[in-house]
Amino acid sequence: LTYLSQHILHCLLVCVCNDGHLYRSSCWNGCFTLSDVLILLDGHVRINPSIIKEGYTPARGEANYLSLYDIVITFVDVAASRYPVHLQHLLYLLRNADNQLRVKPEFVIFLINHSCLLTYAEKRKLYDVVDKFFWNPTG
């Protein structure tokens, strides 16, 4: 994955899983593909507004996750094993996440910040923040 594709996938997961499922309780019922992913001038990612948005149900949420799986898989060369170390884990989560797990904020935050979607600098920054909090929680 390039840095740009990592960023696009991260923003897409934020759009679908965080903004859509958690905060707006809405779904696209898996009816979107990579060509329906719109990158706005401000850098935000949105799903094409012509795709009908419906209320969230476990079945529609699963369909969205399977569409996300299909989109992620288009960015990598699985046959040549040319992908980030933890990408298989992300793909596994997208295909096999339990219905109850998909609506938990902790899981969604973990998913959208999955380590295969972070650059080395972002991972290092995250480690430093956690390390500072661990060794000096009050300051």
PDB file of C-alpha atoms in Angstrom:
ATOM      1  CA  LEU A   1       0.000   0.000   0.000  1.00  0.00           C
ATOM      2  CA  THR A   2       1.190   3.500  -0.747  1.00  0.00           C
ATOM      3  CA  TYR A   3       0.763   6.300   1.766  1.00  0.00           C
ATOM      4  CA  LEU A   4      -2.052   7.704  -0.362  1.00  0.00           C
ATOM      5  CA  SER A   5      -3.920   4.391  -0.518  1.00  0.00           C
ATOM      6  CA  GLN A   6      -3.459   3.919   3.243  1.00  0.00           C
ATOM      7  CA  HIS A   7      -4.964   7.361   3.799  1.00  0.00           C
ATOM      8  CA  ILE A   8      -7.874   6.722   1.420  1.00  0.00           C
ATOM      9  CA  LEU A   9      -8.671   3.374   3.067  1.00  0.00           C
ATOM     10  CA  HIS A  10      -8.464   4.926   6.527  1.00  0.00           C
ATOM     11  CA  CYS A  11     -10.834   7.733   5.503  1.00  0.00           C
ATOM     12  CA  LEU A  12     -13.193   5.242   3.857  1.00  0.00           C
ATOM     13  CA  LEU A  13     -13.348   3.167   7.047  1.00  0.00           C
ATOM     14  CA  VAL A  14     -14.049   6.358   9.009  1.00  0.00           C
ATOM     15  CA  CYS A  15     -16.838   7.293   6.587  1.00  0.00           C
ATOM     16  CA  VAL A  16     -18.564   3.901   6.574  1.00  0.00           C
ATOM     17  CA  CYS A  17     -17.883   2.435  10.016  1.00  0.00           C
ATOM     18  CA  ASN A  18     -17.550   5.458  12.267  1.00  0.00           C
ATOM     19  CA  ASP A  19     -19.638   8.222  10.690  1.00  0.00           C
ATOM     20  CA  GLY A  20     -22.159   5.899   9.033  1.00  0.00           C
ATOM     21  CA  HIS A  21     -22.693   2.987  11.406  1.00  0.00           C
ATOM     22  CA  LEU A  22     -21.921   4.503  14.798  1.00  0.00           C
ATOM     23  CA  TYR A  23     -22.948   8.144  14.655  1.00  0.00           C
ATOM     24  CA  ARG A  24     -25.638   8.285  11.993  1.00  0.00           C
ATOM     25  CA  SER A  25     -26.846   4.678  12.300  1.00  0.00           C
ATOM     26  CA  SER A  26     -26.977   4.484   8.520  1.00  0.00           C
ATOM     27  CA  CYS A  27     -25.852   2.006   5.889  1.00  0.00           C
ATOM     28  CA  TRP A  28     -25.448   1.652   2.160  1.00  0.00           C
ATOM     29  CA  ASN A  29     -26.338  -2.055   2.299  1.00  0.00           C
ATOM     30  CA  GLY A  30     -23.026  -2.910   0.622  1.00  0.00           C
ATOM     31  CA  CYS A  31     -24.136  -1.265  -2.634  1.00  0.00           C
ATOM     32  CA  PHE A  32     -20.918   0.721  -3.106  1.00  0.00           C
ATOM     33  CA  THR A  33     -17.719  -0.078  -4.965  1.00  0.00           C
ATOM     34  CA  LEU A  34     -14.419   1.714  -5.365  1.00  0.00           C
ATOM     35  CA  SER A  35     -15.912   3.864  -8.139  1.00  0.00           C
ATOM     36  CA  ASP A  36     -18.501   5.173  -5.632  1.00  0.00           C
ATOM     37  CA  VAL A  37     -15.825   6.468  -3.258  1.00  0.00           C
ATOM     38  CA  LEU A  38     -15.528  10.238  -3.646  1.00  0.00           C
ATOM     39  CA  ILE A  39     -12.563  12.244  -2.389  1.00  0.00           C
ATOM     40  CA  LEU A  40     -13.627  15.813  -1.679  1.00  0.00           C
ATOM     41  CA  LEU A  41     -11.474  18.931  -2.049  1.00  0.00           C
ATOM     42  CA  ASP A  42     -10.963  19.110   1.721  1.00  0.00           C
ATOM     43  CA  GLY A  43      -9.593  15.542   1.734  1.00  0.00           C
ATOM     44  CA  HIS A  44     -12.650  13.902   3.233  1.00  0.00           C
ATOM     45  CA  VAL A  45     -13.965  10.690   1.726  1.00  0.00           C
ATOM     46  CA  ARG A  46     -17.656  10.198   1.036  1.00  0.00           C
ATOM     47  CA  ILE A  47     -19.822   7.587  -0.639  1.00  0.00           C
ATOM     48  CA  ASN A  48     -21.564   8.705  -3.835  1.00  0.00           C
ATOM     49  CA  PRO A  49     -24.838  10.394  -2.782  1.00  0.00           C
ATOM     50  CA  SER A  50     -26.717   8.519  -5.516  1.00  0.00           C
ATOM     51  CA  ILE A  51     -26.269   5.326  -3.457  1.00  0.00           C
ATOM     52  CA  ILE A  52     -29.337   5.048  -1.241  1.00  0.00           C
ATOM     53  CA  LYS A  53     -28.568   5.255   2.465  1.00  0.00           C
ATOM     54  CA  GLU A  54     -30.761   3.194   4.784  1.00  0.00           C
ATOM     55  CA  GLY A  55     -30.998   2.618   8.522  1.00  0.00           C
ATOM     56  CA  TYR A  56     -28.407   0.350  10.109  1.00  0.00           C
ATOM     57  CA  THR A  57     -29.226  -3.325  10.580  1.00  0.00           C
ATOM     58  CA  PRO A  58     -26.761  -6.153  11.262  1.00  0.00           C
ATOM     59  CA  ALA A  59     -27.299  -7.585   7.758  1.00  0.00           C
ATOM     60  CA  ARG A  60     -26.726  -4.206   6.082  1.00  0.00           C
ATOM     61  CA  GLY A  61     -23.678  -3.612   8.265  1.00  0.00           C
ATOM     62  CA  GLU A  62     -22.267  -6.972   7.204  1.00  0.00           C
ATOM     63  CA  ALA A  63     -22.877  -6.093   3.550  1.00  0.00           C
ATOM     64  CA  ASN A  64     -20.978  -2.816   4.054  1.00  0.00           C
ATOM     65  CA  TYR A  65     -18.052  -4.662   5.633  1.00  0.00           C
ATOM     66  CA  LEU A  66     -17.937  -7.114   2.725  1.00  0.00           C
ATOM     67  CA  SER A  67     -17.894  -4.187   0.277  1.00  0.00           C
ATOM     68  CA  LEU A  68     -15.052  -2.649   2.281  1.00  0.00           C
ATOM     69  CA  TYR A  69     -13.214  -5.983   2.078  1.00  0.00           C
ATOM     70  CA  ASP A  70     -13.580  -5.984  -1.718  1.00  0.00           C
ATOM     71  CA  ILE A  71     -12.278  -2.415  -1.924  1.00  0.00           C
ATOM     72  CA  VAL A  72      -9.269  -3.083   0.323  1.00  0.00           C
ATOM     73  CA  ILE A  73      -8.341  -6.194  -1.659  1.00  0.00           C
ATOM     74  CA  THR A  74      -8.166  -4.139  -4.886  1.00  0.00           C
ATOM     75  CA  PHE A  75      -5.307  -2.077  -3.427  1.00  0.00           C
ATOM     76  CA  VAL A  76      -2.987  -5.043  -2.814  1.00  0.00           C
ATOM     77  CA  ASP A  77      -1.299  -7.818  -4.752  1.00  0.00           C
ATOM     78  CA  VAL A  78      -2.262 -10.839  -2.656  1.00  0.00           C
ATOM     79  CA  ALA A  79      -0.801 -13.365  -5.114  1.00  0.00           C
ATOM     80  CA  ALA A  80       2.669 -11.820  -4.823  1.00  0.00           C
ATOM     81  CA  SER A  81       2.267 -11.238  -1.052  1.00  0.00           C
ATOM     82  CA  ARG A  82       2.982  -7.537  -1.519  1.00  0.00           C
ATOM     83  CA  TYR A  83       1.062  -5.923   1.311  1.00  0.00           C
ATOM     84  CA  PRO A  84       1.661  -4.589   4.837  1.00  0.00           C
ATOM     85  CA  VAL A  85       2.328  -7.071   7.616  1.00  0.00           C
ATOM     86  CA  HIS A  86      -1.025  -6.782   9.375  1.00  0.00           C
ATOM     87  CA  LEU A  87      -3.234  -6.462   6.304  1.00  0.00           C
ATOM     88  CA  GLN A  88      -4.386 -10.088   6.564  1.00  0.00           C
ATOM     89  CA  HIS A  89      -5.704  -9.255  10.036  1.00  0.00           C
ATOM     90  CA  LEU A  90      -7.658  -6.265   8.732  1.00  0.00           C
ATOM     91  CA  LEU A  91      -9.142  -8.390   5.938  1.00  0.00           C
ATOM     92  CA  TYR A  92     -10.065 -11.087   8.458  1.00  0.00           C
ATOM     93  CA  LEU A  93     -11.848  -8.528  10.636  1.00  0.00           C
ATOM     94  CA  LEU A  94     -13.773  -7.094   7.687  1.00  0.00           C
ATOM     95  CA  ARG A  95     -14.996 -10.558   6.646  1.00  0.00           C
ATOM     96  CA  ASN A  96     -15.591 -12.091  10.065  1.00  0.00           C
ATOM     97  CA  ALA A  97     -16.464  -9.345  12.553  1.00  0.00           C
ATOM     98  CA  ASP A  98     -19.398 -10.307  14.729  1.00  0.00           C
ATOM     99  CA  ASN A  99     -22.594  -8.261  14.346  1.00  0.00           C
ATOM    100  CA  GLN A 100     -22.414  -7.064  17.948  1.00  0.00           C
ATOM    101  CA  LEU A 101     -18.761  -6.141  17.553  1.00  0.00           C
ATOM    102  CA  ARG A 102     -19.404  -3.880  14.552  1.00  0.00           C
ATOM    103  CA  VAL A 103     -21.381  -1.375  16.612  1.00  0.00           C
ATOM    104  CA  LYS A 104     -18.927  -1.126  19.506  1.00  0.00           C
ATOM    105  CA  PRO A 105     -17.003   2.162  19.413  1.00  0.00           C
ATOM    106  CA  GLU A 106     -13.833   0.473  20.693  1.00  0.00           C
ATOM    107  CA  PHE A 107     -13.825  -1.996  17.805  1.00  0.00           C
ATOM    108  CA  VAL A 108     -14.543   0.675  15.194  1.00  0.00           C
ATOM    109  CA  ILE A 109     -11.745   2.890  16.527  1.00  0.00           C
ATOM    110  CA  PHE A 110      -9.371  -0.084  16.445  1.00  0.00           C
ATOM    111  CA  LEU A 111     -10.455  -0.888  12.893  1.00  0.00           C
ATOM    112  CA  ILE A 112     -10.123   2.613  11.444  1.00  0.00           C
ATOM    113  CA  ASN A 113      -6.709   3.011  13.091  1.00  0.00           C
ATOM    114  CA  HIS A 114      -5.517  -0.468  12.149  1.00  0.00           C
ATOM    115  CA  SER A 115      -1.735  -0.672  12.105  1.00  0.00           C
ATOM    116  CA  CYS A 116      -1.571  -1.634   8.413  1.00  0.00           C
ATOM    117  CA  LEU A 117      -3.174   1.726   7.562  1.00  0.00           C
ATOM    118  CA  LEU A 118      -0.711   3.826   9.552  1.00  0.00           C
ATOM    119  CA  THR A 119       2.617   5.083   8.284  1.00  0.00           C
ATOM    120  CA  TYR A 120       5.747   4.457  10.314  1.00  0.00           C
ATOM    121  CA  ALA A 121       5.694   8.053  11.599  1.00  0.00           C
ATOM    122  CA  GLU A 122       2.053   7.723  12.696  1.00  0.00           C
ATOM    123  CA  LYS A 123       2.798   4.447  14.489  1.00  0.00           C
ATOM    124  CA  ARG A 124       5.814   6.024  16.194  1.00  0.00           C
ATOM    125  CA  LYS A 125       3.707   8.996  17.314  1.00  0.00           C
ATOM    126  CA  LEU A 126       1.049   6.652  18.701  1.00  0.00           C
ATOM    127  CA  TYR A 127       3.668   4.614  20.582  1.00  0.00           C
ATOM    128  CA  ASP A 128       5.156   7.790  22.049  1.00  0.00           C
ATOM    129  CA  VAL A 129       1.756   9.047  23.234  1.00  0.00           C
ATOM    130  CA  VAL A 130       0.934   5.707  24.862  1.00  0.00           C
ATOM    131  CA  ASP A 131       4.402   5.536  26.407  1.00  0.00           C
ATOM    132  CA  LYS A 132       4.083   9.052  27.868  1.00  0.00           C
ATOM    133  CA  PHE A 133       0.642   8.263  29.230  1.00  0.00           C
ATOM    134  CA  PHE A 134       1.861   4.997  30.735  1.00  0.00           C
ATOM    135  CA  TRP A 135       4.887   6.530  32.468  1.00  0.00           C
ATOM    136  CA  ASN A 136       3.353   9.903  33.353  1.00  0.00           C
ATOM    137  CA  PRO A 137      -0.474   9.643  33.384  1.00  0.00           C
ATOM    138  CA  THR A 138      -1.006  13.005  35.127  1.00  0.00           C
ATOM    139  CA  GLY A 139       1.239  15.198  33.039  1.00  0.00           C
TER     140      GLY A 139
END
